[in-house]
């Protein structure tokens, strides 16, 4: 058993004080490990850089000698010591859906960031004693008695965020004997009736497709910010959602709220239960390389939105908007010529969460979601509507998750091919493992349910005219993306170049508004690291976008299969 006391004195400094005590069990040396990453974000995060002070003491409060073995592993000499106490503090000043944050209004912790496990003793129970203001309430999926939380084993502790504050708003809904909790931290007015109706609908649909829910209760923890934000992190029995601004989450941003919640709930099956064999169990000390990010995030991105549509929470326009967003992100990512979604998923550990070198990689979110749309429709066509991607996921849940096994890349592919035949194998070969153009295959797949792709004008005029995207950054207009072989590329413009003038004038307002007034040619002053020059570009037609539309004439079979698809 490991007893933790968590407290703080000056919340404006954002440092949280931790103290934990444990028996040494007669060991002469003990090792204490802080995680190097967190499940849900497949990159090293090195949380130990937030630790300012660290010390170990025996039962008489005498300091014990210790040294660091790695950047996040401490070793203490515990000879002649029965009980050890470790004291440290942690800088909690990052607010997102998977971080730690402390101020005068709340204490928010993700234990995977800031709490240690004892090497070789990961299975022990953790007791957390929270020293917080008397009027604070605690939101957590851990067992709770007063201000004491408890959980068995580090894996579950790592999956159990905590929010303490005096302004939590709490509601619940029930389904199949399971209580789903909704907790809101931050200024907002939840419309409980609306939330209840919509959340019940998409939860019901997800449970129906899997035939059961993996855990006995579930919590949604909303961190609502006064500014625009959007982020979600999945855990075994809960999810944290960062969303804002608070005054928009029930109207303007409500579709986003539903989108991220349905996505995170789907993760309760897909990644928390249906887990890649490479992460069974998690190794918190280093990279857990796996190539099936396209399953973890691609299937979840696609299915999260599909579940909102098939449960009636999203109408057709709201659903197809999500698919169009995936398509636009795919078409405007020239990394699609370079690295497949499977390879890009593997490289998540390298640079998956940043733009990185130009046009280097695809994404396990939108690109992989489009692959899964193709696989789904091909299975539906091949089986005449008897099976779909839901069948694949249920197979994985029944035959891997519920049997306590991880799945391999081949397992997933083979199950898809079992249901969908050779054409599905080709989708894997060409698009999931390869970098062949998605569009011809996507067009064929969409035909199954009477949909097609039509041209769409790009509203970003610099992209449309010249093939570059620029953003305003600290008052500077900086080029972020350049389409290979576009007029911008051919004239020597590259990412990170700065535009200082357009047609000899300083840039005021939006770039697209200025370009709207231009005809035929535009002259840009481009500043590079060592030089500045004028470049005149002729207006062309780049960056063609496409969008999903319903075909005008559809036959009986397409009508039937469209129903199957959206069921
Ligand atoms: Zn996700």
mmCIF file with all atom_site columns, C-alpha atoms in Angstrom, residues 85 91 133 158 189 218-219 225 351 358-359 368 382 397 443 499:
data_model
loop_
_atom_site.group_PDB
_atom_site.id
_atom_site.type_symbol
_atom_site.label_atom_id
_atom_site.label_alt_id
_atom_site.label_comp_id
_atom_site.label_asym_id
_atom_site.label_entity_id
_atom_site.label_seq_id
_atom_site.pdbx_PDB_ins_code
_atom_site.Cartn_x
_atom_site.Cartn_y
_atom_site.Cartn_z
_atom_site.occupancy
_atom_site.B_iso_or_equiv
_atom_site.pdbx_formal_charge
_atom_site.auth_seq_id
_atom_site.auth_comp_id
_atom_site.auth_asym_id
_atom_site.auth_atom_id
_atom_site.pdbx_PDB_model_num
ATOM 1  C CA . UNK A 1 85  ? 8.654   8.773  2.966   1.00 0.00 ? 85  UNK A CA 1
ATOM 2  C CA . UNK A 1 91  ? 4.740   22.430 -11.099 1.00 0.00 ? 91  UNK A CA 1
ATOM 3  C CA . UNK A 1 133 ? -10.119 23.787 1.153   1.00 0.00 ? 133 UNK A CA 1
ATOM 4  C CA . UNK A 1 158 ? -2.698  6.680  -14.099 1.00 0.00 ? 158 UNK A CA 1
ATOM 5  C CA . UNK A 1 189 ? -24.563 26.902 -17.885 1.00 0.00 ? 189 UNK A CA 1
ATOM 6  C CA . UNK A 1 218 ? -18.225 6.419  -16.334 1.00 0.00 ? 218 UNK A CA 1
ATOM 7  C CA . UNK A 1 219 ? -17.346 10.094 -15.855 1.00 0.00 ? 219 UNK A CA 1
ATOM 8  C CA . UNK A 1 225 ? -12.213 27.691 -20.353 1.00 0.00 ? 225 UNK A CA 1
ATOM 9  C CA . UNK A 1 351 ? 6.745   14.172 -34.334 1.00 0.00 ? 351 UNK A CA 1
ATOM 10 C CA . UNK A 1 358 ? 7.035   19.996 -44.601 1.00 0.00 ? 358 UNK A CA 1
ATOM 11 C CA . UNK A 1 359 ? 4.802   17.347 -46.161 1.00 0.00 ? 359 UNK A CA 1
ATOM 12 C CA . UNK A 1 368 ? -7.057  7.201  -41.173 1.00 0.00 ? 368 UNK A CA 1
ATOM 13 C CA . UNK A 1 382 ? -19.222 -7.182 -50.189 1.00 0.00 ? 382 UNK A CA 1
ATOM 14 C CA . UNK A 1 397 ? -14.028 -6.598 -28.483 1.00 0.00 ? 397 UNK A CA 1
ATOM 15 C CA . UNK A 1 443 ? -15.319 7.502  -55.094 1.00 0.00 ? 443 UNK A CA 1
ATOM 16 C CA . UNK A 1 499 ? 5.487   38.118 -46.283 1.00 0.00 ? 499 UNK A CA 1
#
